[in-house]
PDB file of C-alpha atoms in Angstrom:
ATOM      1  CA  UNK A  10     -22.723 -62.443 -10.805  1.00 45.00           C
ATOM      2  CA  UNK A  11     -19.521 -60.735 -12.679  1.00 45.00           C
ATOM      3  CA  UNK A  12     -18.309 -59.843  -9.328  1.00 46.00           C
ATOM      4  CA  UNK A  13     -18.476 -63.112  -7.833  1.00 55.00           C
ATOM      5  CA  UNK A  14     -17.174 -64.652 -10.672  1.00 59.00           C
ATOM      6  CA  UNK A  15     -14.092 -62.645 -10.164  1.00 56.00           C
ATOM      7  CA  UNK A  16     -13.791 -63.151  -6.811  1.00 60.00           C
ATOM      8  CA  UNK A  17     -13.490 -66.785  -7.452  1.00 62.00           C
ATOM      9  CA  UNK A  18     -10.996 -66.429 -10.242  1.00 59.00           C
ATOM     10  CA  UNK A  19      -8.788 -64.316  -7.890  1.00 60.00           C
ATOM     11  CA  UNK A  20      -9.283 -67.123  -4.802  1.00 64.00           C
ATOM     12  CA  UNK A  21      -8.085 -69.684  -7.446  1.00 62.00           C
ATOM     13  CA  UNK A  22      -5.387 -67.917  -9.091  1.00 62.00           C
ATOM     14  CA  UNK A  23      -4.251 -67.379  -5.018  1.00 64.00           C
ATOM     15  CA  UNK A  24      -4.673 -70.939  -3.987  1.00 68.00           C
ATOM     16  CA  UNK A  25      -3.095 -72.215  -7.176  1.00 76.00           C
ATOM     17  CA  UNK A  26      -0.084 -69.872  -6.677  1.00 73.00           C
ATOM     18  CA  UNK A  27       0.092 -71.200  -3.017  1.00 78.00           C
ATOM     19  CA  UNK A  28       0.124 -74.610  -3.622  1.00 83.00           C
ATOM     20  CA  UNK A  29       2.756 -74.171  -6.481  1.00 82.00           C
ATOM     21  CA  UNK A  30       4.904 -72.667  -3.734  1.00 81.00           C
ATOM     22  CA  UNK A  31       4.181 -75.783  -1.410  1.00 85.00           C
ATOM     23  CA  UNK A  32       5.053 -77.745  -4.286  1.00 88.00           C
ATOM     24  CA  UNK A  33       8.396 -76.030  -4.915  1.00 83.00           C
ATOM     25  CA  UNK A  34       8.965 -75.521  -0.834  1.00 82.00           C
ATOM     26  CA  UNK A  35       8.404 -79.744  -0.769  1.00 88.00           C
ATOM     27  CA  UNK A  36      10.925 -80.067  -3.676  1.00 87.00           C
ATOM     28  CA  UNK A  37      13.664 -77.879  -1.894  1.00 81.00           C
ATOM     29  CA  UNK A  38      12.966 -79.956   1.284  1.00 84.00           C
ATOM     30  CA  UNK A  39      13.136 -83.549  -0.429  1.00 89.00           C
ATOM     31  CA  UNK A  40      16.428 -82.068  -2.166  1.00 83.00           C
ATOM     32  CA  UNK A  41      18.474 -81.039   0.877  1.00 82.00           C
ATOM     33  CA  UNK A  42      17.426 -84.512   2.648  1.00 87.00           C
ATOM     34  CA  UNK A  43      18.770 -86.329  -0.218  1.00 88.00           C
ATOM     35  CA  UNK A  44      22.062 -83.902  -0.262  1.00 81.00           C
ATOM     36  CA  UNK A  45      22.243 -84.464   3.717  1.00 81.00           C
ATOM     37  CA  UNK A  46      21.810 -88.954   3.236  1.00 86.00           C
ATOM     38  CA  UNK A  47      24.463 -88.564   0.491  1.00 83.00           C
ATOM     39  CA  UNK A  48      26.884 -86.078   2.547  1.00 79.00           C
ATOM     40  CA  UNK A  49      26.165 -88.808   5.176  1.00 81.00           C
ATOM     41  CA  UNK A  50      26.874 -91.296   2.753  1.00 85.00           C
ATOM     42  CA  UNK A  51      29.844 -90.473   1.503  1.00 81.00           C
ATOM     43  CA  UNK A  52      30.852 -89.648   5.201  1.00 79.00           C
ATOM     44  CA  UNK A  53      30.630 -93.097   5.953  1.00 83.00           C
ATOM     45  CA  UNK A  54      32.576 -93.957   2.994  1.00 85.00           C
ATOM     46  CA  UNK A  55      35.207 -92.224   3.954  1.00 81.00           C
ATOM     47  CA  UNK A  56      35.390 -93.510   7.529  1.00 81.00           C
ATOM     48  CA  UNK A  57      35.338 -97.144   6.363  1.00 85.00           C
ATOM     49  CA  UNK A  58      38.060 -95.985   3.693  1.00 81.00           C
ATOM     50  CA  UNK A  59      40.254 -94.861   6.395  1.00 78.00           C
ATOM     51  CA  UNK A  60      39.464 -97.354   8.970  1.00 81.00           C
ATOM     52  CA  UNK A  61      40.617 -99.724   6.292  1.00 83.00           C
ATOM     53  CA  UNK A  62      43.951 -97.930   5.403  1.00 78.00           C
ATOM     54  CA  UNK A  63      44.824 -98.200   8.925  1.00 75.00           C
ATOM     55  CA  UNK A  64      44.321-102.064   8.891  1.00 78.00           C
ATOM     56  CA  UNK A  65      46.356-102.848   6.161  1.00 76.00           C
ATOM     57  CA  UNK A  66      49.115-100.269   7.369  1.00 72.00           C
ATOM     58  CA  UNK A  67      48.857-102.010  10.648  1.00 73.00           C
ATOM     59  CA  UNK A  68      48.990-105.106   8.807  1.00 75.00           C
ATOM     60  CA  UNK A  69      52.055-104.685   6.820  1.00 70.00           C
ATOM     61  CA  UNK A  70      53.746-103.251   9.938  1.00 67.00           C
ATOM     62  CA  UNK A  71      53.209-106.708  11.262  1.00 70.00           C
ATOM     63  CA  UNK A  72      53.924-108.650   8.615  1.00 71.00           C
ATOM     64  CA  UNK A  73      56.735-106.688   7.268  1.00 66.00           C
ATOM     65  CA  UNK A  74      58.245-106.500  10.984  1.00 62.00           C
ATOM     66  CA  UNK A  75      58.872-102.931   9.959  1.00 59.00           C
ATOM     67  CA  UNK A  76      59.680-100.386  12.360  1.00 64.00           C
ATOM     68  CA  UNK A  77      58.319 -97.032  12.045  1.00 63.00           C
ATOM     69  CA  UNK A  78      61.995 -94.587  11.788  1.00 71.00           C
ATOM     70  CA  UNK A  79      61.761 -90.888  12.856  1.00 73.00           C
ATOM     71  CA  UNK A  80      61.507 -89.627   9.228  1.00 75.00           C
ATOM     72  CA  UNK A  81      58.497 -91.729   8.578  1.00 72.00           C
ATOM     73  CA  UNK A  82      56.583 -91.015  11.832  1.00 69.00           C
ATOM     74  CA  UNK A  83      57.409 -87.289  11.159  1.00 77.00           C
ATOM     75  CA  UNK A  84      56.071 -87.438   7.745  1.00 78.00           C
ATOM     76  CA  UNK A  85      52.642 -89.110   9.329  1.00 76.00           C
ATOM     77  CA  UNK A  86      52.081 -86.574  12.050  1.00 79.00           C
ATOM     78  CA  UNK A  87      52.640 -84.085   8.761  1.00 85.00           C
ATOM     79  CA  UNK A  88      49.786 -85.881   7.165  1.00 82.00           C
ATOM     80  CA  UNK A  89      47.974 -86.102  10.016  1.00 80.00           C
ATOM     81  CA  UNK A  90      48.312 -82.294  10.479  1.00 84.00           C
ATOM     82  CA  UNK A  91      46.873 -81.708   7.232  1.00 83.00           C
ATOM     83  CA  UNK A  92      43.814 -83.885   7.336  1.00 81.00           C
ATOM     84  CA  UNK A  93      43.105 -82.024  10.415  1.00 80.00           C
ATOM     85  CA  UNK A  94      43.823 -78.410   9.378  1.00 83.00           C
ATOM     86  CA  UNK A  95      41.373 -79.981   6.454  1.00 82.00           C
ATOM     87  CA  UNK A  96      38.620 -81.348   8.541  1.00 81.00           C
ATOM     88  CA  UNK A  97      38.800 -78.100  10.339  1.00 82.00           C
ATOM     89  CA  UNK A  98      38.254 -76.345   7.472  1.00 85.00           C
ATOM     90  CA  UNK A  99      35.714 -78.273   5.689  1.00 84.00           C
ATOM     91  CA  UNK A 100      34.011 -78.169   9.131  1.00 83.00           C
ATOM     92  CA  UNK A 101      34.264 -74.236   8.640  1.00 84.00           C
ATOM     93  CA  UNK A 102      32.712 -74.404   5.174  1.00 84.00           C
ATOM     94  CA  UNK A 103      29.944 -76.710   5.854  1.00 84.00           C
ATOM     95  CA  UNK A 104      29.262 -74.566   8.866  1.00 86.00           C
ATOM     96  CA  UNK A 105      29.045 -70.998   6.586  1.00 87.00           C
ATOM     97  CA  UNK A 106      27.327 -72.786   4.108  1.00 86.00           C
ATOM     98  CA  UNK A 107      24.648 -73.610   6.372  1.00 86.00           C
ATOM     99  CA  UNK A 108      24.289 -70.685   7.638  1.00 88.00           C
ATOM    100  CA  UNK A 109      23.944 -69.085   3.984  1.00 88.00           C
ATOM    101  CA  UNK A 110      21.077 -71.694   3.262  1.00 86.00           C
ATOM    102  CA  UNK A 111      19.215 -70.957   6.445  1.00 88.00           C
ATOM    103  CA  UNK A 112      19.825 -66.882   5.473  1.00 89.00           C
ATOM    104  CA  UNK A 113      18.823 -67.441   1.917  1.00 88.00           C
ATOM    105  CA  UNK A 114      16.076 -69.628   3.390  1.00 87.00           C
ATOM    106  CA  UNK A 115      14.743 -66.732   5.336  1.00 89.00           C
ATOM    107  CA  UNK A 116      15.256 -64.353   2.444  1.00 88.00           C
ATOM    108  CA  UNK A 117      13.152 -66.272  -0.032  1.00 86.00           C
ATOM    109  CA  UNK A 118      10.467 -67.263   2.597  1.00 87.00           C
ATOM    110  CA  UNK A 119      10.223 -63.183   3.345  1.00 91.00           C
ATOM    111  CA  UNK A 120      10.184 -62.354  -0.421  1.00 89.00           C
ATOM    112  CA  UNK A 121       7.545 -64.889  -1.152  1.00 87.00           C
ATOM    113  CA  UNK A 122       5.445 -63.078   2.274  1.00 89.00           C
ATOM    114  CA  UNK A 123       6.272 -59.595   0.680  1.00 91.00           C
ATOM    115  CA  UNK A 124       4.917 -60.626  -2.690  1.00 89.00           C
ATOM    116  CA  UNK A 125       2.030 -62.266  -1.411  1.00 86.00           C
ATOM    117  CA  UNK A 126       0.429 -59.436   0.769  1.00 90.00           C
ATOM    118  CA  UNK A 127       1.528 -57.097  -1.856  1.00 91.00           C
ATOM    119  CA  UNK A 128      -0.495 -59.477  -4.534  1.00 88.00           C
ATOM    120  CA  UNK A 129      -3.868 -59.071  -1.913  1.00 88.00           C
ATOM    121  CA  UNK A 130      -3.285 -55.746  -1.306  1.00 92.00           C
ATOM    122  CA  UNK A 131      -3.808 -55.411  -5.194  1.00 92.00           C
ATOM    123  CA  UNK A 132      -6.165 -57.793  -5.420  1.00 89.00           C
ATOM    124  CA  UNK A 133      -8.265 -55.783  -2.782  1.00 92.00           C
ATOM    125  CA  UNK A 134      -7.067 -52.449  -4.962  1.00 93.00           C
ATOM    126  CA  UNK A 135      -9.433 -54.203  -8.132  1.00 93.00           C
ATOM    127  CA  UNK A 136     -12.022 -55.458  -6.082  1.00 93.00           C
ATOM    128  CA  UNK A 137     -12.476 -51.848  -4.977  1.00 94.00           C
ATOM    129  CA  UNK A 138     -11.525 -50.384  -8.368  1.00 94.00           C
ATOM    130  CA  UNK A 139     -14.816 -52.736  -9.247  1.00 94.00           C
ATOM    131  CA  UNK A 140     -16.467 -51.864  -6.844  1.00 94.00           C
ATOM    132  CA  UNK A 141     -16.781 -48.230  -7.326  1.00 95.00           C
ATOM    133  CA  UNK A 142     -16.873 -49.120 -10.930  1.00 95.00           C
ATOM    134  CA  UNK A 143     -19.779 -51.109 -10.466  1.00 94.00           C
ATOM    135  CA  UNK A 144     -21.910 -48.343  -8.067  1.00 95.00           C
ATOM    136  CA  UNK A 145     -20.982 -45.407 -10.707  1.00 96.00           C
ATOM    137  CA  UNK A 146     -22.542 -48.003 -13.363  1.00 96.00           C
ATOM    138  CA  UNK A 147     -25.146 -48.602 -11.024  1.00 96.00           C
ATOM    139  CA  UNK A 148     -25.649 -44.993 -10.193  1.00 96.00           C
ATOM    140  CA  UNK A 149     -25.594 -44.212 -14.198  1.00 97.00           C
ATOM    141  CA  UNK A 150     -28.274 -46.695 -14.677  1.00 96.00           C
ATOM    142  CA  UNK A 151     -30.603 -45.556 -12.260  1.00 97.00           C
ATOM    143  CA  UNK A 152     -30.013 -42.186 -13.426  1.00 97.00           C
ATOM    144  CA  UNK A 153     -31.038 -42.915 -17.098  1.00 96.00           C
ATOM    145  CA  UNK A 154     -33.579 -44.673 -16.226  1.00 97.00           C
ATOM    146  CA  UNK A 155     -35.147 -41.661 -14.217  1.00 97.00           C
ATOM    147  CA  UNK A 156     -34.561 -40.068 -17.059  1.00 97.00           C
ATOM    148  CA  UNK A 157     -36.397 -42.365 -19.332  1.00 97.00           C
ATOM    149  CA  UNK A 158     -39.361 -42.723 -16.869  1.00 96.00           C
ATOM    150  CA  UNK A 159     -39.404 -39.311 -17.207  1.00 96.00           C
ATOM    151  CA  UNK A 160     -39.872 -38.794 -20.724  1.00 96.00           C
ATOM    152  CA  UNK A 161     -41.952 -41.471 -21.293  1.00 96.00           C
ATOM    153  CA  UNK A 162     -44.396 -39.866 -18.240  1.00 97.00           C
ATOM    154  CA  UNK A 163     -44.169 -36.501 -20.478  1.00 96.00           C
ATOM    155  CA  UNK A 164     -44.302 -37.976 -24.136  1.00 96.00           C
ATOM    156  CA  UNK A 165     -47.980 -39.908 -22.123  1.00 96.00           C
ATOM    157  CA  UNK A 166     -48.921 -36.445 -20.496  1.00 97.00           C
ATOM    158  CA  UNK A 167     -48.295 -35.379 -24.504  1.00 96.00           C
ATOM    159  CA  UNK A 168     -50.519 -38.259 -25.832  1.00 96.00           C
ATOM    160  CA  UNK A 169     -52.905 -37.390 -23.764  1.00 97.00           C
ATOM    161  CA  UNK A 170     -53.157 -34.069 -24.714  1.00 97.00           C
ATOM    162  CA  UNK A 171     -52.610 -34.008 -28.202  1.00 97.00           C
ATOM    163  CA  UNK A 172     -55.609 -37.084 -28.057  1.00 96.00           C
ATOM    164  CA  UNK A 173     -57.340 -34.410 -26.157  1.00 96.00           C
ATOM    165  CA  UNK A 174     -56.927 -31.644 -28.282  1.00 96.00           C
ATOM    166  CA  UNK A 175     -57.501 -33.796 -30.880  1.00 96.00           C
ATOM    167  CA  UNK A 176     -60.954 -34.769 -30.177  1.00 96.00           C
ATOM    168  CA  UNK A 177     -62.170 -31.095 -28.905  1.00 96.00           C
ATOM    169  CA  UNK A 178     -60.930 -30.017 -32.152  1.00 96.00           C
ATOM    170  CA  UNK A 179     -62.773 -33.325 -34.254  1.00 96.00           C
ATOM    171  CA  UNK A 180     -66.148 -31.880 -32.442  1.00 95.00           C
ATOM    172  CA  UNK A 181     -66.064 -28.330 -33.081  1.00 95.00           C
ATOM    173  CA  UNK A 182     -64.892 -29.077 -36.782  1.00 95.00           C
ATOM    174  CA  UNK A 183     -68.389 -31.600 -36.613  1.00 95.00           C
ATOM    175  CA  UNK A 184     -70.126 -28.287 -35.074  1.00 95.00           C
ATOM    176  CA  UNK A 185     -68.548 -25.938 -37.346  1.00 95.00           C
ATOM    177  CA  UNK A 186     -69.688 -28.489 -40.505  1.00 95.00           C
ATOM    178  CA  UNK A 187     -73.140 -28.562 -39.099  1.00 94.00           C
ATOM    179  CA  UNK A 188     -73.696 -24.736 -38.485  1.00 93.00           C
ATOM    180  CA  UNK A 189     -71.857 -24.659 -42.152  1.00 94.00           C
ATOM    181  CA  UNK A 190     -74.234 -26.675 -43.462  1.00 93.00           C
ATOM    182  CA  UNK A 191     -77.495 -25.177 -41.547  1.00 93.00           C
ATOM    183  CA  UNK A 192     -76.346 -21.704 -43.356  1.00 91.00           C
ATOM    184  CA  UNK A 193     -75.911 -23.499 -46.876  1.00 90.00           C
ATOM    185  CA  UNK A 194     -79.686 -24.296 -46.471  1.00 88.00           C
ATOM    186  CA  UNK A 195     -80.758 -21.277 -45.863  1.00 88.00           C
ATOM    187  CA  UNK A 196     -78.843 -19.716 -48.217  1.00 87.00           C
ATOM    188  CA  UNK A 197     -80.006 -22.276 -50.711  1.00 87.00           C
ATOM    189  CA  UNK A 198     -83.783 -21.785 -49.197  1.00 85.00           C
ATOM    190  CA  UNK A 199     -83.436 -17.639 -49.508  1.00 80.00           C
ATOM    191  CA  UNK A 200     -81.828 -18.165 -53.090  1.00 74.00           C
ATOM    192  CA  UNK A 201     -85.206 -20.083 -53.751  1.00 68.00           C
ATOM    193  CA  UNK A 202     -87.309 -16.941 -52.902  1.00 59.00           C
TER     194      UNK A 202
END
């Protein structure tokens, strides 16, 4: 009964330490698709921020009849440079960075493998601990009670004899009282004469 009883604490404590890590695997999920809708979020942001720059630039070239000199143009592709060499860049980090989360990823799901067969493999190491526990217990037990049966079979063999004895000697001490008293008599009947 204690055995099984401790099997099914260690099957609980397992699947409650599994489902915990479902749990926490689900949260880490749910986080990075909420990270990824607001990275595409703000992506979009941006796009519409831009495309909207460019209107009213367009807009006021219009309106304003301004021409675009060499200085300014030069000064654009210069910008225009830069948000590249950025985008590059940021395409870069968002690249490594992924790559980190999926080696991380792998890390933590290998570590959590590694601790859970080395959690069985103790788990197994007490149920076998109890187990040998339980047949040296077992072994004890039927030894003392051998040993018991034993003495009880000799202190009744005893009994027996000592009620034996007992009885042999209760008869001859009858005898001995009768032949004891059969001389009295005649040693009372010869004092007579």
């Amino acid at each position: 009964p204690l055995f099984r009883s401790a099997e099914a604490h260690a099957t609980f404590l397992q699947g409650n330490r599994e489902l915990r890590e479902m749990i926490e695997r689900d949260e880490r999920d749910k986080l990075e698709r909420e990270n990824k809708a607001f990275l595409a979020d703000e992506l979009d942001k941006m796009k519409l921020e831009i495309e909207q720059e460019k209107a009213e630039l367009k807009l006021r070239v219009v309106q304003e009849g301004a021409e675009i000199n060499a200085e300014q143009l030069a000064k654009a592709e210069m910008e225009l440079i830069e948000l590249r060499a950025q985008k590059s860049m940021m395409a870069l980090q968002i690249q490594t960075l992924e790559q980190e989360k999926q080696r991380y990823k792998t890390s933590l799901e290998e570590a959590y493998k590694r601790q859970k067969d080395a959690l069985e493999i103790q788990q197994l190491q007490h149920f076998q601990a109890f187990r040998c526990y339980r047949e040296a217990f077992e072994d004890q037990k039927r030894t003392l009670e051998q040993r018991f049966r034993s003495l009880l079979e000799e202190a009744i063999q005893d009994a027996i004899y000592v009620s034996k004895t007992n009885n042999e000697l209760q008869a001859e001490s009858g005898q001995l009282r009768e032949e004891v008293a059969i001389l009295k008599d005649k040693l009372s009947l010869a004092g007579i004469q």
